[in-house]
Amino acid sequence: MSFKIHVSGAAEAAVASVVPTLVSDLVASRITDQDPTLWGPAAEAEASKRLGWVQAVSVSRPLVEPILALREQFNDQGVDHIVLAGMGGSSLAPEVITGTLGGHLTVLDSTAPGQVLSALADRLETSVLVVSSKSGSTVETDSQRRAYEAAFTAAGIDPAGRIVIVTDPGSPLEAAANEAGYRVFNADPNVGGRYSALTAFGLVPSGLAGVDIGALLDEADAVLGELAIDDASNPGLILGAALGGTVPLRDKVGLITDGTHIVGFPDWAEQLIAESTGKSGRGLLPVVLNPLAPELESKPSDLQIVRIVDDAHEFHLLPRDRHEGEILVSGSLGAMMLVWEYATVIAGRLIGIDPFDQPDVESAKVATRGLLDNRPEPEAPAFVADGIEVRGTTDLLDGVTTLSGAVEALLARLPEDGYVAIQGYVDRLASPQLESIRDLVAAQAGRPTTFGWGPRFLHSTGQYHKGGPANGVFLQITETAPVDLEIPERPFTFGQLIEAQAGGDARVLAEHGRPVLTLTLTSPDQNIVTLFDAVND
């Protein structure tokens, strides 16, 4: 199995219209040759140092043997619990790889204190922490590393034997890791985080967790030839045209897994698409859906469904099973990842953006640092309903006194072509049911609705929220955490950090003119039922 794609409806029309031009412009071979001029003069400087992923299969091959050797070394010591501290592509790719190919990996991509404490309490004596960060400056991974260093030391375990670093060569993190005696794997510096699935960022944690990473590279290698050829049958050209070439542009992309063996692929594709395309007031908004999502009934005209199936070319006798108007894709995981990377940069060319920068991600980080440094007094809620504190951007809550009224006020600001983004800054291990609120809101809004766990979505759809089309409304759900945890050698705790991340993002969204409703659960266990009732009212 390599990769298959079937298109119909508007996507089929886009392929017929756009692919011949992509072929005549030699787009596929120019991507493979790492031509940085494909996205225009303004993007050339960034693209010139971000196309290394097209050679990831060959560049990453030499990593396989030392990764597997280290895995055997850990196994011989009885150390077999791999924890990954990473954000964005560096955590989402290993999560999909291990979930699909049988590895056992604990992904720590949160600053919720309860979630960090749960990870620290889980088999610490047999744990290895993999810290993945291009520079090491990412506040989440830096904080998680500090917490594990302290926990290992307190347990009488030498951190030098239990911490593995994945970073760019010459980064500050590499220097600090070498000084501390940690094992370091260097990643290709010419690959951005969201395109790094088949580099050290994807392979080191996955290989240590038990995945046959050589076979994963083989899967990707099997489709490389097709992707490099300037031909109408090229699956990267077809998928890229189907995503970015519809007229009018269907700029919401619904991602559904339906019978595929691949676990969690939409979450990885979400960050790839959103962070690559959502800028300059344009972009594609990925919307992770389940097969019974309300959007499949309401069928918004600007929503293009992509269904990840077992066999995209399988014949279905009944018309209802053919999913007319949708894009159907199937394939091995390695092939899927590489095809989607090609397709995303091709869609970026069609939309007219630079798929390699992320100009609006830093703004939320700056706002977070400002809140941590200055520690302003918390903003008083507009009102409190059944233990849930309610806050909103200017004028949003005028005359509103109930939770259901607050949600209605937010949805009243939703444009006809807009979307709803739900952001859950809570401990998702303690409150996994919160994600189910997405379908309730989507049904009430009648528009595409996303759900993201904070702060991990800041490294994914966060770029689109601020840099993409200004037609989103934002429901932010935070919590008063029942526990907290100090961050060693930092003047703030994990609880204060995630609070500042939520507040900083809300502030930047407001500065961009986006309506934000923030609901703070003061007793999460009790408040979630109240919240669901309010949304369902």
Coordinates of C-alpha atoms in Angstrom, one line a residue:
M1 CA 0.0 0.0 0.0
S2 CA 1.4 3.4 -1.0
F3 CA -1.1 6.2 -1.6
K4 CA -4.4 6.5 -3.4
I5 CA -6.7 9.5 -3.9
H6 CA -10.2 9.9 -5.4
V7 CA -11.8 13.3 -6.0
S8 CA -15.3 14.3 -7.0
G9 CA -17.4 17.5 -7.2
A10 CA -15.7 20.8 -6.8
A11 CA -12.4 19.1 -5.9
E12 CA -12.5 17.1 -9.2
A13 CA -13.2 20.3 -11.1
A14 CA -10.2 22.0 -9.4
V15 CA -7.9 19.1 -10.3
A16 CA -9.0 19.2 -13.9
S17 CA -8.4 23.0 -14.0
V18 CA -5.3 23.4 -12.0
V19 CA -3.1 20.3 -12.3
P20 CA -2.2 20.9 -16.0
T21 CA -0.8 24.3 -15.1
L22 CA 1.1 22.8 -12.1
V23 CA 2.6 20.2 -14.5
S24 CA 3.6 22.7 -17.1
D25 CA 5.2 24.9 -14.4
L26 CA 7.2 21.9 -13.3
V27 CA 6.0 22.4 -9.7
A28 CA 6.6 18.9 -8.5
S29 CA 10.2 18.6 -9.8
R30 CA 11.0 22.1 -8.5
I31 CA 9.8 21.2 -5.0
T32 CA 12.0 18.1 -5.2
D33 CA 14.9 20.2 -6.3
Q34 CA 14.2 22.6 -3.4
D35 CA 13.5 25.6 -5.6
P36 CA 12.7 28.5 -3.2
T37 CA 11.3 30.7 -5.9
L38 CA 8.0 28.8 -6.1
W39 CA 6.1 30.9 -3.6
G40 CA 7.2 34.4 -4.8
P41 CA 10.0 36.8 -4.0
A42 CA 8.8 37.6 -0.5
A43 CA 8.9 33.9 0.5
E44 CA 12.2 33.1 -1.1
A45 CA 14.5 33.7 1.8
E46 CA 12.5 31.6 4.2
A47 CA 11.8 28.8 1.7
S48 CA 15.5 28.6 0.9
K49 CA 16.1 27.2 4.4
R50 CA 12.9 25.2 4.9
L51 CA 12.8 22.6 2.1
G52 CA 15.0 20.0 3.6
W53 CA 12.0 17.7 4.3
V54 CA 11.9 16.6 0.7
Q55 CA 15.1 14.7 1.4
A56 CA 14.1 13.5 4.8
V57 CA 14.0 9.8 3.9
S58 CA 17.7 9.7 2.8
V59 CA 18.9 12.2 5.4
S60 CA 17.2 10.3 8.2
R61 CA 18.4 6.8 7.3
P62 CA 21.7 7.1 9.3
L63 CA 19.7 7.9 12.4
V64 CA 17.9 4.5 12.5
E65 CA 20.8 2.4 13.8
P66 CA 21.8 4.7 16.7
I67 CA 18.2 5.2 17.7
L68 CA 17.6 1.4 17.8
A69 CA 20.9 0.9 19.6
L70 CA 19.9 3.4 22.3
R71 CA 16.5 1.6 22.6
E72 CA 18.3 -1.7 23.3
Q73 CA 20.5 0.0 25.8
F74 CA 17.5 1.3 27.7
N75 CA 15.7 -2.0 27.5
D76 CA 18.7 -3.8 28.9
Q77 CA 18.5 -1.4 31.9
G78 CA 14.8 -2.1 32.3
V79 CA 13.9 1.4 31.2
D80 CA 11.0 1.2 28.8
H81 CA 8.6 4.1 29.4
I82 CA 9.2 6.9 26.9
V83 CA 7.9 10.3 27.6
L84 CA 8.0 13.0 25.0
A85 CA 8.1 16.7 25.9
G86 CA 7.4 18.6 22.6
M87 CA 4.9 20.9 21.0
G88 CA 3.3 21.2 17.6
G89 CA 4.7 18.9 14.9
S90 CA 7.4 17.6 17.2
S91 CA 4.8 16.0 19.4
L92 CA 1.9 15.4 17.0
A93 CA 3.9 13.4 14.5
P94 CA 5.3 10.9 17.1
E95 CA 1.8 10.6 18.5
V96 CA 0.4 9.5 15.2
I97 CA 3.4 7.3 14.4
T98 CA 3.3 5.4 17.7
G99 CA -0.5 5.2 17.8
T100 CA -0.5 3.7 14.3
L101 CA 2.6 1.5 14.3
G102 CA 2.4 0.1 17.8
G103 CA 4.8 2.1 20.0
H104 CA 4.1 3.0 23.6
L105 CA 4.7 6.7 24.1
T106 CA 3.4 9.2 26.7
V107 CA 3.1 12.6 25.0
L108 CA 3.4 15.6 27.3
D109 CA 2.4 18.6 25.3
S110 CA 0.6 20.6 28.0
T111 CA 1.4 23.0 30.8
A112 CA -1.7 22.1 32.8
P113 CA -0.2 21.3 36.2
G114 CA -2.4 18.2 36.8
Q115 CA -1.3 16.7 33.4
V116 CA 2.4 17.3 34.2
L117 CA 2.0 15.8 37.7
S118 CA 0.2 12.7 36.1
A119 CA 3.2 12.2 33.8
L120 CA 5.7 12.6 36.6
A121 CA 3.8 10.0 38.7
D122 CA 3.7 7.4 35.9
R123 CA 6.6 4.9 36.2
L124 CA 9.3 7.6 36.8
E125 CA 11.8 4.9 37.8
T126 CA 11.6 3.3 34.4
S127 CA 11.1 6.5 32.3
V128 CA 13.1 8.3 29.7
L129 CA 12.3 11.9 28.8
V130 CA 12.8 12.9 25.1
V131 CA 12.9 16.7 24.9
S132 CA 12.2 17.9 21.3
S133 CA 12.8 21.5 20.4
K134 CA 14.5 23.2 17.5
S135 CA 16.1 25.9 19.7
G136 CA 15.2 24.9 23.2
S137 CA 13.5 28.3 23.8
T138 CA 10.0 26.8 23.7
V139 CA 8.6 27.6 27.2
E140 CA 6.5 24.4 27.5
T141 CA 9.3 22.0 26.7
D142 CA 11.8 24.0 28.8
S143 CA 9.5 23.9 31.8
Q144 CA 8.7 20.1 31.3
R145 CA 12.5 19.4 31.1
R146 CA 13.1 21.3 34.4
A147 CA 10.3 19.4 36.1
Y148 CA 11.7 16.0 35.1
E149 CA 15.3 16.9 36.0
A150 CA 14.1 17.8 39.5
A151 CA 12.0 14.6 39.8
F152 CA 14.8 12.3 38.6
T153 CA 17.2 14.0 41.0
A154 CA 14.8 13.7 43.9
A155 CA 14.3 10.0 43.1
G156 CA 18.1 9.4 43.1
I157 CA 18.2 9.0 39.3
D158 CA 20.9 10.7 37.3
P159 CA 19.1 12.8 34.7
A160 CA 22.1 12.4 32.3
G161 CA 21.1 8.8 31.8
R162 CA 17.4 9.5 31.4
I163 CA 17.1 12.6 29.2
V164 CA 17.5 12.5 25.4
I165 CA 17.5 15.8 23.4
V166 CA 16.4 16.3 19.9
T167 CA 17.4 19.7 18.6
D168 CA 19.0 21.6 15.7
P169 CA 22.8 21.6 15.6
G170 CA 24.3 24.6 17.2
S171 CA 21.2 25.5 19.2
P172 CA 21.3 26.8 22.8
L173 CA 19.6 23.6 23.8
E174 CA 22.4 21.5 22.3
A175 CA 25.0 23.4 24.2
A176 CA 23.1 23.1 27.5
A177 CA 22.5 19.3 26.8
N178 CA 26.2 18.6 26.1
E179 CA 27.2 20.4 29.3
A180 CA 24.7 18.3 31.3
G181 CA 25.8 15.1 29.7
Y182 CA 22.6 14.3 27.9
R183 CA 22.4 12.2 24.7
V184 CA 21.7 14.5 21.8
F185 CA 20.3 13.8 18.3
N186 CA 20.6 16.6 15.8
A187 CA 17.8 17.3 13.4
D188 CA 18.1 18.8 10.0
P189 CA 18.0 22.6 10.5
N190 CA 16.6 23.1 7.1
V191 CA 13.2 21.6 8.1
G192 CA 10.5 23.5 10.0
G193 CA 8.8 21.8 12.9
R194 CA 5.5 21.0 11.1
Y195 CA 7.3 19.3 8.2
S196 CA 9.6 17.3 10.6
A197 CA 7.7 14.0 10.9
L198 CA 10.3 12.0 9.0
T199 CA 13.3 13.7 10.6
A200 CA 14.8 13.1 14.1
F201 CA 11.9 14.9 15.7
G202 CA 9.5 12.1 14.5
L203 CA 12.0 9.2 14.5
V204 CA 13.8 9.5 17.9
P205 CA 10.8 9.3 20.2
S206 CA 9.0 6.8 18.0
G207 CA 12.0 4.5 17.6
L208 CA 12.7 4.6 21.3
A209 CA 9.0 3.7 21.9
G210 CA 9.3 0.6 19.8
V211 CA 8.3 1.6 16.3
D212 CA 10.0 0.0 13.3
I213 CA 11.2 3.4 12.0
G214 CA 13.1 1.9 9.1
A215 CA 9.8 0.5 7.8
L216 CA 8.2 4.0 8.2
L217 CA 10.9 5.5 6.0
D218 CA 10.4 2.7 3.5
E219 CA 6.7 3.6 3.3
A220 CA 7.6 7.2 2.5
D221 CA 10.4 6.2 0.1
A222 CA 7.8 4.2 -1.9
V223 CA 5.9 7.3 -3.0
L224 CA 8.9 9.6 -3.5
G225 CA 9.2 8.9 -7.2
E226 CA 5.6 9.7 -7.9
L227 CA 5.8 13.0 -6.0
A228 CA 8.8 14.1 -8.0
I229 CA 7.3 13.6 -11.5
D230 CA 5.6 16.5 -13.4
D231 CA 2.6 14.4 -14.4
A232 CA -1.1 14.6 -14.0
S233 CA -1.1 11.4 -12.0
N234 CA 1.2 12.9 -9.2
P235 CA -0.8 12.4 -6.0
G236 CA 0.8 15.5 -4.4
L237 CA -0.4 17.7 -7.3
I238 CA -3.9 16.2 -7.2
L239 CA -4.3 16.7 -3.5
G240 CA -2.8 20.1 -3.5
A241 CA -5.0 21.3 -6.3
A242 CA -8.1 19.7 -4.6
L243 CA -7.3 21.6 -1.4
G244 CA -6.2 25.0 -2.8
G245 CA -7.7 25.2 -6.2
T246 CA -11.5 25.2 -5.8
V247 CA -13.5 28.2 -7.2
P248 CA -14.7 29.7 -5.0
L249 CA -12.1 28.5 -2.5
R250 CA -13.5 26.1 0.0
D251 CA -11.3 27.4 2.7
K252 CA -12.5 25.0 5.5
V253 CA -11.2 21.5 5.2
G254 CA -13.0 18.8 7.2
L255 CA -10.8 15.9 8.1
I256 CA -12.5 12.6 8.9
T257 CA -11.0 9.1 9.7
D258 CA -13.4 6.5 8.4
G259 CA -12.1 2.9 8.3
T260 CA -8.4 3.8 8.1
H261 CA -5.7 2.0 10.1
I262 CA -4.0 5.3 10.8
V263 CA -4.7 6.6 14.3
G264 CA -5.0 10.4 14.9
F265 CA -3.9 11.6 11.4
P266 CA -6.2 14.6 11.3
D267 CA -4.6 16.1 14.4
W268 CA -1.2 16.0 12.6
A269 CA -2.6 17.3 9.3
E270 CA -4.4 20.1 11.2
Q271 CA -1.2 21.7 12.4
L272 CA 0.5 21.2 9.0
I273 CA -2.2 22.9 7.1
A274 CA -3.2 25.6 9.5
E275 CA 0.2 26.9 10.4
S276 CA 1.4 26.7 6.8
T277 CA -1.5 28.4 5.1
G278 CA -3.2 30.7 7.7
K279 CA -1.6 34.1 7.1
S280 CA -2.1 37.4 5.3
G281 CA -5.8 37.1 5.8
R282 CA -6.0 33.9 3.8
G283 CA -5.6 30.2 4.4
L284 CA -7.2 26.8 4.8
L285 CA -8.8 26.0 8.2
P286 CA -8.6 22.3 9.0
V287 CA -11.6 21.1 11.0
V288 CA -11.2 17.7 12.7
L289 CA -14.6 15.9 12.5
N290 CA -16.0 12.5 13.5
P291 CA -18.2 10.6 11.0
L292 CA -21.4 11.8 12.7
A293 CA -20.4 15.5 12.9
P294 CA -23.2 18.1 12.4
E295 CA -21.3 19.7 9.6
L296 CA -21.9 16.6 7.5
E297 CA -25.6 17.2 7.7
S298 CA -25.6 21.0 7.3
K299 CA -23.0 20.8 4.5
P300 CA -21.6 24.4 4.5
S301 CA -20.8 25.4 1.0
D302 CA -17.2 26.5 1.9
L303 CA -16.3 23.2 3.6
Q304 CA -14.4 20.6 1.7
I305 CA -14.5 17.1 3.3
V306 CA -11.4 14.9 3.1
R307 CA -12.1 11.4 4.2
I308 CA -9.2 9.1 5.2
V309 CA -10.3 5.6 4.4
D310 CA -9.0 2.1 4.0
D311 CA -9.0 2.1 0.2
A312 CA -9.8 5.3 -1.7
H313 CA -10.3 3.4 -5.0
E314 CA -12.7 0.8 -3.5
F315 CA -16.0 0.6 -5.6
H316 CA -19.2 1.2 -3.7
L317 CA -22.5 0.0 -5.1
L318 CA -24.7 2.3 -3.2
P319 CA -24.4 6.1 -4.1
R320 CA -24.6 7.1 -0.4
D321 CA -21.3 5.2 0.2
R322 CA -19.5 6.9 -2.6
H323 CA -19.2 10.2 -0.6
E324 CA -19.8 12.4 -3.7
G325 CA -18.1 15.8 -3.5
E326 CA -15.5 14.6 -1.0
I327 CA -11.8 13.8 -1.4
L328 CA -11.0 10.3 -0.4
V329 CA -7.4 9.3 0.5
S330 CA -5.7 6.2 1.7
G331 CA -2.3 4.8 2.1
S332 CA 0.6 3.8 4.4
L333 CA 1.4 6.3 7.1
G334 CA 4.9 7.2 5.7
A335 CA 3.4 7.8 2.3
M336 CA 0.5 9.9 3.7
M337 CA 2.8 12.2 5.6
L338 CA 5.0 12.9 2.6
V339 CA 2.1 13.4 0.2
W340 CA 0.3 15.8 2.6
E341 CA 3.6 17.8 3.0
Y342 CA 3.9 18.2 -0.8
A343 CA 0.1 19.0 -1.1
T344 CA 0.3 21.6 1.6
V345 CA 3.0 23.6 0.0
I346 CA 1.3 23.3 -3.4
A347 CA -1.9 24.6 -1.9
G348 CA 0.1 27.4 -0.5
R349 CA 1.4 28.4 -3.9
L350 CA -2.2 28.3 -5.3
I351 CA -3.5 30.5 -2.4
G352 CA -0.6 32.9 -2.7
I353 CA 1.1 32.6 0.7
D354 CA 4.5 31.5 2.1
P355 CA 3.9 28.0 3.6
F356 CA 7.1 28.1 5.7
D357 CA 6.8 31.1 8.0
Q358 CA 4.5 31.6 11.0
P359 CA 4.4 35.4 11.5
D360 CA 1.6 35.5 14.1
V361 CA 2.8 32.7 16.4
E362 CA 5.3 34.9 18.2
S363 CA 2.6 37.5 19.2
A364 CA 0.9 35.1 21.7
K365 CA 4.3 34.1 23.1
V366 CA 5.2 37.8 23.7
A367 CA 1.8 38.4 25.3
T368 CA 2.3 35.4 27.6
R369 CA 5.8 36.6 28.6
G370 CA 4.3 40.1 29.4
L371 CA 1.7 38.6 31.7
L372 CA 4.3 36.4 33.4
D373 CA 6.7 39.3 33.9
N374 CA 4.2 41.9 35.1
R375 CA 1.6 39.8 36.9
P376 CA -1.4 42.2 36.5
E377 CA -4.4 41.8 38.8
P378 CA -6.8 39.3 37.2
E379 CA -9.6 40.8 35.3
A380 CA -12.9 40.7 37.2
P381 CA -15.5 38.5 35.5
A382 CA -18.6 40.1 33.9
F383 CA -20.6 37.7 36.1
V384 CA -20.4 34.3 37.7
A385 CA -23.0 31.6 36.9
D386 CA -23.0 28.3 38.9
G387 CA -19.3 28.6 39.6
I388 CA -18.3 29.5 36.1
E389 CA -16.6 32.9 35.7
V390 CA -17.7 34.7 32.4
R391 CA -15.5 37.2 30.6
G392 CA -15.6 38.6 27.1
T393 CA -14.1 41.1 24.8
T394 CA -15.5 44.6 24.5
D395 CA -19.3 44.8 24.2
L396 CA -19.7 41.1 23.8
L397 CA -21.5 40.6 27.1
D398 CA -23.5 43.8 27.3
G399 CA -26.9 43.0 28.9
V400 CA -26.0 39.3 29.2
T401 CA -26.5 37.6 32.6
T402 CA -26.6 33.8 31.8
L403 CA -24.2 31.2 30.5
S404 CA -26.5 30.3 27.6
G405 CA -26.9 34.0 26.8
A406 CA -23.1 34.4 26.7
V407 CA -22.8 31.6 24.2
E408 CA -25.6 33.0 22.1
A409 CA -23.9 36.4 22.2
L410 CA -20.7 34.9 20.9
L411 CA -22.4 33.0 18.1
A412 CA -24.4 36.1 17.1
R413 CA -21.0 37.6 16.1
L414 CA -20.4 34.7 13.7
P415 CA -20.2 35.8 10.0
E416 CA -22.0 33.8 7.3
D417 CA -18.6 32.5 6.1
G418 CA -17.1 32.2 9.6
Y419 CA -16.1 29.5 12.0
V420 CA -16.1 28.8 15.7
A421 CA -12.9 27.9 17.6
I422 CA -13.2 26.2 21.0
Q423 CA -10.0 26.3 23.1
G424 CA -9.7 24.1 26.1
Y425 CA -7.0 25.2 28.5
V426 CA -7.7 22.4 31.0
D427 CA -6.1 19.1 32.1
R428 CA -7.4 16.9 29.3
L429 CA -6.6 13.7 31.2
A430 CA -8.9 14.8 34.0
S431 CA -11.6 16.3 31.6
P432 CA -11.5 14.4 28.3
Q433 CA -15.2 14.8 27.9
L434 CA -14.8 18.5 27.3
E435 CA -14.0 17.8 23.6
S436 CA -17.5 16.5 23.1
I437 CA -18.7 20.1 23.4
R438 CA -17.6 20.7 19.8
D439 CA -20.5 18.8 18.3
L440 CA -23.0 20.7 20.5
V441 CA -21.6 24.1 19.5
A442 CA -21.3 23.1 15.8
A443 CA -25.0 22.1 15.8
Q444 CA -26.0 25.3 17.3
A445 CA -23.8 27.5 15.2
G446 CA -24.5 25.8 11.9
R447 CA -20.9 26.5 10.9
P448 CA -17.5 24.6 10.9
T449 CA -16.3 24.4 14.5
T450 CA -12.8 23.4 15.7
F451 CA -11.7 22.2 19.1
G452 CA -8.1 22.5 20.4
W453 CA -6.5 21.6 23.7
G454 CA -4.4 24.6 25.0
P455 CA -1.6 25.3 24.8
R456 CA -0.8 22.7 22.2
F457 CA -3.1 24.3 19.6
L458 CA -1.1 27.5 19.8
H459 CA 1.6 25.6 17.8
S460 CA -1.1 24.5 15.3
T461 CA -4.3 26.4 14.5
G462 CA -3.1 29.4 16.6
Q463 CA -1.3 30.9 13.6
Y464 CA -4.5 30.6 11.5
H465 CA -6.6 32.2 14.3
K466 CA -4.6 35.4 14.1
G467 CA -3.2 35.4 10.6
G468 CA -6.0 33.8 8.6
P469 CA -9.4 35.3 7.5
A470 CA -10.9 37.5 10.2
N471 CA -14.1 35.5 10.4
G472 CA -13.7 33.4 13.6
V473 CA -15.3 33.6 17.0
F474 CA -13.6 32.1 20.0
L475 CA -14.8 30.2 23.0
Q476 CA -12.0 29.9 25.5
I477 CA -12.5 27.4 28.4
T478 CA -10.1 27.7 31.3
E479 CA -10.0 26.2 34.7
T480 CA -9.0 27.0 38.3
A481 CA -6.6 24.1 38.6
P482 CA -7.1 22.0 41.8
V483 CA -3.3 21.5 42.0
D484 CA -0.2 23.4 41.0
L485 CA 3.5 22.6 40.5
E486 CA 6.6 24.8 40.8
I487 CA 8.9 25.1 37.7
P488 CA 12.4 24.8 39.0
E489 CA 14.4 28.0 38.7
R490 CA 11.5 29.9 37.3
P491 CA 9.5 32.6 39.0
F492 CA 6.2 31.1 38.0
T493 CA 4.3 27.8 38.3
F494 CA 2.8 25.6 35.7
G495 CA -0.6 26.9 36.8
Q496 CA 0.5 30.5 36.3
L497 CA 2.0 29.6 33.0
I498 CA -1.1 28.1 31.4
E499 CA -3.2 30.9 32.8
A500 CA -0.8 33.4 31.1
Q501 CA -0.9 31.5 27.9
A502 CA -4.7 31.6 27.8
G503 CA -4.8 35.3 28.8
G504 CA -2.0 36.2 26.3
D505 CA -3.8 34.5 23.4
A506 CA -7.1 36.1 24.3
R507 CA -5.5 39.5 24.4
V508 CA -3.8 39.1 21.0
L509 CA -7.1 37.8 19.4
A510 CA -8.9 40.8 20.8
E511 CA -6.2 43.1 19.4
H512 CA -7.0 41.5 16.0
G513 CA -10.7 42.2 16.4
R514 CA -11.7 38.7 17.1
P515 CA -14.6 38.1 19.6
V516 CA -13.5 36.0 22.6
L517 CA -15.7 34.5 25.3
T518 CA -13.7 33.1 28.2
L519 CA -15.4 30.7 30.6
T520 CA -13.4 29.7 33.7
L521 CA -14.4 26.5 35.5
T522 CA -13.7 27.1 39.2
S523 CA -14.6 23.5 40.0
P524 CA -14.0 21.6 36.8
D525 CA -15.5 18.3 37.9
Q526 CA -18.8 20.0 38.7
N527 CA -18.8 22.8 36.2
I528 CA -18.5 20.7 33.0
V529 CA -22.1 19.4 33.3
T530 CA -23.3 23.0 33.8
L531 CA -21.4 24.1 30.8
F532 CA -22.8 21.4 28.6
D533 CA -26.3 22.3 29.7
A534 CA -25.8 25.9 28.9
V535 CA -24.5 25.2 25.4
N536 CA -27.3 22.7 24.8
D537 CA -30.0 25.1 26.1

